[in-house]
Amino acid sequence: MLHEAINWLLTTIGALGYPGIFLLMAMESSVIPIPSELVMPPAGYLAQQGEMNMLAAILCGTVGSLVGAYANYFAAHYLGRPLLLKYGKYVWITEEKFAKVETFFHKHGEISTFIGRLLPVIRHLISLPAGLAGMHHTKFCIYTLLGAGIWCTVLTWIGYFIGQNQELIMKYSHQAVIGVVLFSVLLVAVYVWRHRRKAAQE
């Protein structure tokens, strides 16, 4: 099944080119379950074969991720916010709790969005609380692009060096996930330490 999926993506990306990468990564970044691990490595393989430009593929994947993230952001901000404020009390989401989410994202939205873009499952969902809290667009855009850009770059290089070997692609993609999780834990630890130190000094 994996073999068929990767072959289909190779054919699709090869036929649609850069717009195909953009579209698939936009879908992956929203609520449609298309794993980025099966999109960007085939693009890297096609770049290694000289059929694509590596930088252009990464840029298309990154911008596609931003568009998909904004789809979730706006859906949560304009549809989810009124519903939560009106009906949240029935599922124990009070206006006070909602205000805490807003305050958290106003204070820590940058680190949350950046790290969220690197982590599996969370990368699909992190735009929802950002949209609910009305996170500043400039910050949301910058940190989404940074996180998505790093992840797209890692996956594309995996495809470039490994080629069409499905087993190795998944093996190194899983290792990349472990790597970014460890990096994220370290980054959060440093962030919390600096935040507490700054609060203590003030």
Tab-separated table of C-alpha atoms in Angstrom:
chain	number	residue	atom	x	y	z
A	1	MET	CA	0.000	0.000	0.000
A	2	LEU	CA	2.862	2.358	0.864
A	3	HIS	CA	4.578	1.460	-2.400
A	4	GLU	CA	1.418	2.317	-4.334
A	5	ALA	CA	0.941	5.588	-2.426
A	6	ILE	CA	4.474	6.790	-3.140
A	7	ASN	CA	4.260	5.784	-6.796
A	8	TRP	CA	0.959	7.651	-7.081
A	9	LEU	CA	2.481	10.748	-5.488
A	10	LEU	CA	5.519	10.556	-7.768
A	11	THR	CA	3.220	10.389	-10.760
A	12	THR	CA	0.962	13.155	-9.436
A	13	ILE	CA	3.789	15.519	-8.510
A	14	GLY	CA	5.582	14.757	-11.765
A	15	ALA	CA	2.421	15.547	-13.738
A	16	LEU	CA	1.242	18.584	-11.769
A	17	GLY	CA	4.710	19.918	-10.973
A	18	TYR	CA	5.129	22.663	-8.392
A	19	PRO	CA	1.379	23.433	-8.168
A	20	GLY	CA	0.901	19.774	-7.173
A	21	ILE	CA	3.356	20.144	-4.276
A	22	PHE	CA	1.650	23.383	-3.229
A	23	LEU	CA	-1.818	21.818	-3.343
A	24	LEU	CA	-0.879	18.589	-1.531
A	25	MET	CA	0.967	20.433	1.249
A	26	ALA	CA	-1.923	22.889	1.630
A	27	MET	CA	-4.232	19.905	2.063
A	28	GLU	CA	-1.757	18.258	4.468
A	29	SER	CA	-1.578	21.413	6.572
A	30	SER	CA	-5.334	21.745	6.919
A	31	VAL	CA	-7.642	18.919	7.973
A	32	ILE	CA	-7.108	16.498	5.060
A	33	PRO	CA	-4.907	13.567	6.210
A	34	ILE	CA	-2.153	13.577	3.587
A	35	PRO	CA	1.184	12.880	5.348
A	36	SER	CA	3.912	15.358	4.414
A	37	GLU	CA	6.316	12.401	4.720
A	38	LEU	CA	4.759	11.069	1.509
A	39	VAL	CA	4.738	14.403	-0.369
A	40	MET	CA	8.085	16.132	0.045
A	41	PRO	CA	10.469	13.116	-0.287
A	42	PRO	CA	9.110	12.286	-3.777
A	43	ALA	CA	9.705	15.942	-4.697
A	44	GLY	CA	13.289	15.561	-3.473
A	45	TYR	CA	13.684	12.420	-5.550
A	46	LEU	CA	12.431	14.244	-8.660
A	47	ALA	CA	14.904	17.045	-7.892
A	48	GLN	CA	17.705	14.475	-7.704
A	49	GLN	CA	16.609	13.190	-11.110
A	50	GLY	CA	16.829	16.709	-12.520
A	51	GLU	CA	13.077	16.956	-13.081
A	52	MET	CA	12.565	19.629	-10.406
A	53	ASN	CA	14.438	22.421	-8.694
A	54	MET	CA	15.104	21.639	-5.036
A	55	LEU	CA	14.618	25.193	-3.737
A	56	ALA	CA	11.435	25.728	-5.756
A	57	ALA	CA	9.984	22.449	-4.442
A	58	ILE	CA	10.736	23.439	-0.829
A	59	LEU	CA	9.245	26.908	-1.342
A	60	CYS	CA	6.071	25.473	-2.874
A	61	GLY	CA	5.713	23.016	0.002
A	62	THR	CA	6.323	25.721	2.602
A	63	VAL	CA	3.903	28.235	1.085
A	64	GLY	CA	1.333	25.473	0.600
A	65	SER	CA	1.660	24.666	4.307
A	66	LEU	CA	1.041	28.317	5.159
A	67	VAL	CA	-2.100	28.441	3.008
A	68	GLY	CA	-3.448	25.264	4.629
A	69	ALA	CA	-2.617	26.622	8.077
A	70	TYR	CA	-4.498	29.824	7.303
A	71	ALA	CA	-7.534	27.810	6.204
A	72	ASN	CA	-7.650	26.356	9.727
A	73	TYR	CA	-6.843	29.733	11.294
A	74	PHE	CA	-9.725	31.551	9.589
A	75	ALA	CA	-12.150	28.665	10.112
A	76	ALA	CA	-11.417	28.686	13.846
A	77	HIS	CA	-11.440	32.484	14.106
A	78	TYR	CA	-14.640	33.198	12.213
A	79	LEU	CA	-16.607	29.988	12.784
A	80	GLY	CA	-15.235	28.374	15.916
A	81	ARG	CA	-14.925	31.481	18.077
A	82	PRO	CA	-18.652	32.469	18.053
A	83	LEU	CA	-19.690	28.850	18.599
A	84	LEU	CA	-17.322	28.379	21.532
A	85	LEU	CA	-18.394	31.603	23.185
A	86	LYS	CA	-22.066	30.696	22.746
A	87	TYR	CA	-22.090	26.947	23.399
A	88	GLY	CA	-18.772	26.286	25.142
A	89	LYS	CA	-20.412	26.400	28.571
A	90	TYR	CA	-22.208	23.155	27.730
A	91	VAL	CA	-18.852	21.340	27.379
A	92	TRP	CA	-17.167	23.125	30.294
A	93	ILE	CA	-15.400	25.722	28.138
A	94	THR	CA	-16.211	28.904	30.013
A	95	GLU	CA	-15.497	32.413	28.823
A	96	GLU	CA	-12.805	32.602	31.510
A	97	LYS	CA	-11.024	29.530	30.115
A	98	PHE	CA	-11.308	30.917	26.617
A	99	ALA	CA	-9.745	34.172	27.796
A	100	LYS	CA	-6.818	32.161	29.220
A	101	VAL	CA	-6.256	30.518	25.819
A	102	GLU	CA	-6.254	33.952	24.193
A	103	THR	CA	-3.816	35.298	26.780
A	104	PHE	CA	-1.538	32.273	26.364
A	105	PHE	CA	-1.343	32.687	22.584
A	106	HIS	CA	-0.784	36.421	22.879
A	107	LYS	CA	2.183	35.677	25.154
A	108	HIS	CA	3.502	32.396	23.749
A	109	GLY	CA	1.974	32.113	20.280
A	110	GLU	CA	5.326	32.363	18.504
A	111	ILE	CA	7.007	29.389	20.167
A	112	SER	CA	3.766	27.357	20.129
A	113	THR	CA	3.201	27.910	16.398
A	114	PHE	CA	6.828	27.274	15.458
A	115	ILE	CA	7.159	24.042	17.420
A	116	GLY	CA	3.670	22.913	16.471
A	117	ARG	CA	4.604	23.025	12.781
A	118	LEU	CA	7.420	20.538	13.441
A	119	LEU	CA	5.434	17.912	15.334
A	120	PRO	CA	3.226	15.197	13.815
A	121	VAL	CA	-0.531	15.528	14.401
A	122	ILE	CA	-0.027	18.856	16.198
A	123	ARG	CA	1.027	20.526	12.941
A	124	HIS	CA	-2.493	19.934	11.621
A	125	LEU	CA	-4.137	21.400	14.724
A	126	ILE	CA	-1.906	24.227	15.980
A	127	SER	CA	-3.575	26.782	13.697
A	128	LEU	CA	-6.937	26.220	15.394
A	129	PRO	CA	-6.079	27.689	18.833
A	130	ALA	CA	-4.077	30.415	17.078
A	131	GLY	CA	-7.183	31.348	15.089
A	132	LEU	CA	-9.435	31.144	18.137
A	133	ALA	CA	-7.113	33.466	20.043
A	134	GLY	CA	-6.758	35.838	17.075
A	135	MET	CA	-2.970	35.552	17.026
A	136	HIS	CA	-1.280	38.457	15.235
A	137	HIS	CA	-1.057	37.693	11.517
A	138	THR	CA	2.567	38.748	11.091
A	139	LYS	CA	3.720	36.514	13.934
A	140	PHE	CA	1.535	33.631	12.801
A	141	CYS	CA	2.821	33.902	9.243
A	142	ILE	CA	6.518	34.175	10.178
A	143	TYR	CA	6.584	31.287	12.656
A	144	THR	CA	4.415	29.055	10.486
A	145	LEU	CA	6.769	29.640	7.554
A	146	LEU	CA	9.830	28.962	9.731
A	147	GLY	CA	8.500	25.694	11.134
A	148	ALA	CA	7.032	24.469	7.849
A	149	GLY	CA	10.164	25.512	5.954
A	150	ILE	CA	12.442	23.483	8.215
A	151	TRP	CA	10.217	20.398	8.013
A	152	CYS	CA	9.791	20.618	4.225
A	153	THR	CA	13.548	21.050	3.805
A	154	VAL	CA	14.359	17.990	5.940
A	155	LEU	CA	11.885	15.774	4.079
A	156	THR	CA	12.960	16.998	0.645
A	157	TRP	CA	16.616	16.291	1.379
A	158	ILE	CA	15.668	12.806	2.599
A	159	GLY	CA	14.050	12.124	-0.765
A	160	TYR	CA	17.009	13.663	-2.605
A	161	PHE	CA	19.609	11.437	-0.963
A	162	ILE	CA	17.599	8.229	-0.553
A	163	GLY	CA	15.743	8.227	-3.844
A	164	GLN	CA	12.743	5.988	-4.430
A	165	ASN	CA	13.374	3.457	-1.666
A	166	GLN	CA	10.091	3.526	0.254
A	167	GLU	CA	11.345	1.633	3.300
A	168	LEU	CA	14.337	3.939	3.763
A	169	ILE	CA	12.190	7.031	3.197
A	170	MET	CA	9.850	6.029	6.020
A	171	LYS	CA	12.755	4.934	8.239
A	172	TYR	CA	14.583	8.257	7.946
A	173	SER	CA	11.330	10.233	8.084
A	174	HIS	CA	10.574	8.586	11.437
A	175	GLN	CA	14.104	9.371	12.606
A	176	ALA	CA	13.574	12.977	11.507
A	177	VAL	CA	10.370	13.094	13.584
A	178	ILE	CA	12.272	11.833	16.637
A	179	GLY	CA	14.960	14.445	15.982
A	180	VAL	CA	12.530	17.356	15.772
A	181	VAL	CA	10.671	16.143	18.878
A	182	LEU	CA	13.940	16.154	20.859
A	183	PHE	CA	14.829	19.556	19.392
A	184	SER	CA	11.375	20.860	20.341
A	185	VAL	CA	11.691	19.605	23.920
A	186	LEU	CA	15.068	21.319	24.244
A	187	LEU	CA	13.724	24.530	22.717
A	188	VAL	CA	10.734	24.569	25.057
A	189	ALA	CA	13.000	23.978	28.051
A	190	VAL	CA	15.230	26.908	27.069
A	191	TYR	CA	12.186	29.101	26.402
A	192	VAL	CA	10.595	28.295	29.782
A	193	TRP	CA	13.902	28.893	31.572
A	194	ARG	CA	14.401	32.275	29.904
A	195	HIS	CA	10.767	33.266	30.501
A	196	ARG	CA	10.965	32.410	34.219
A	197	ARG	CA	14.316	34.146	34.553
A	198	LYS	CA	12.916	37.281	32.932
A	199	ALA	CA	9.839	37.168	35.167
A	200	ALA	CA	12.024	36.792	38.261
A	201	GLN	CA	14.151	39.788	37.256
A	202	GLU	CA	11.052	41.924	36.737
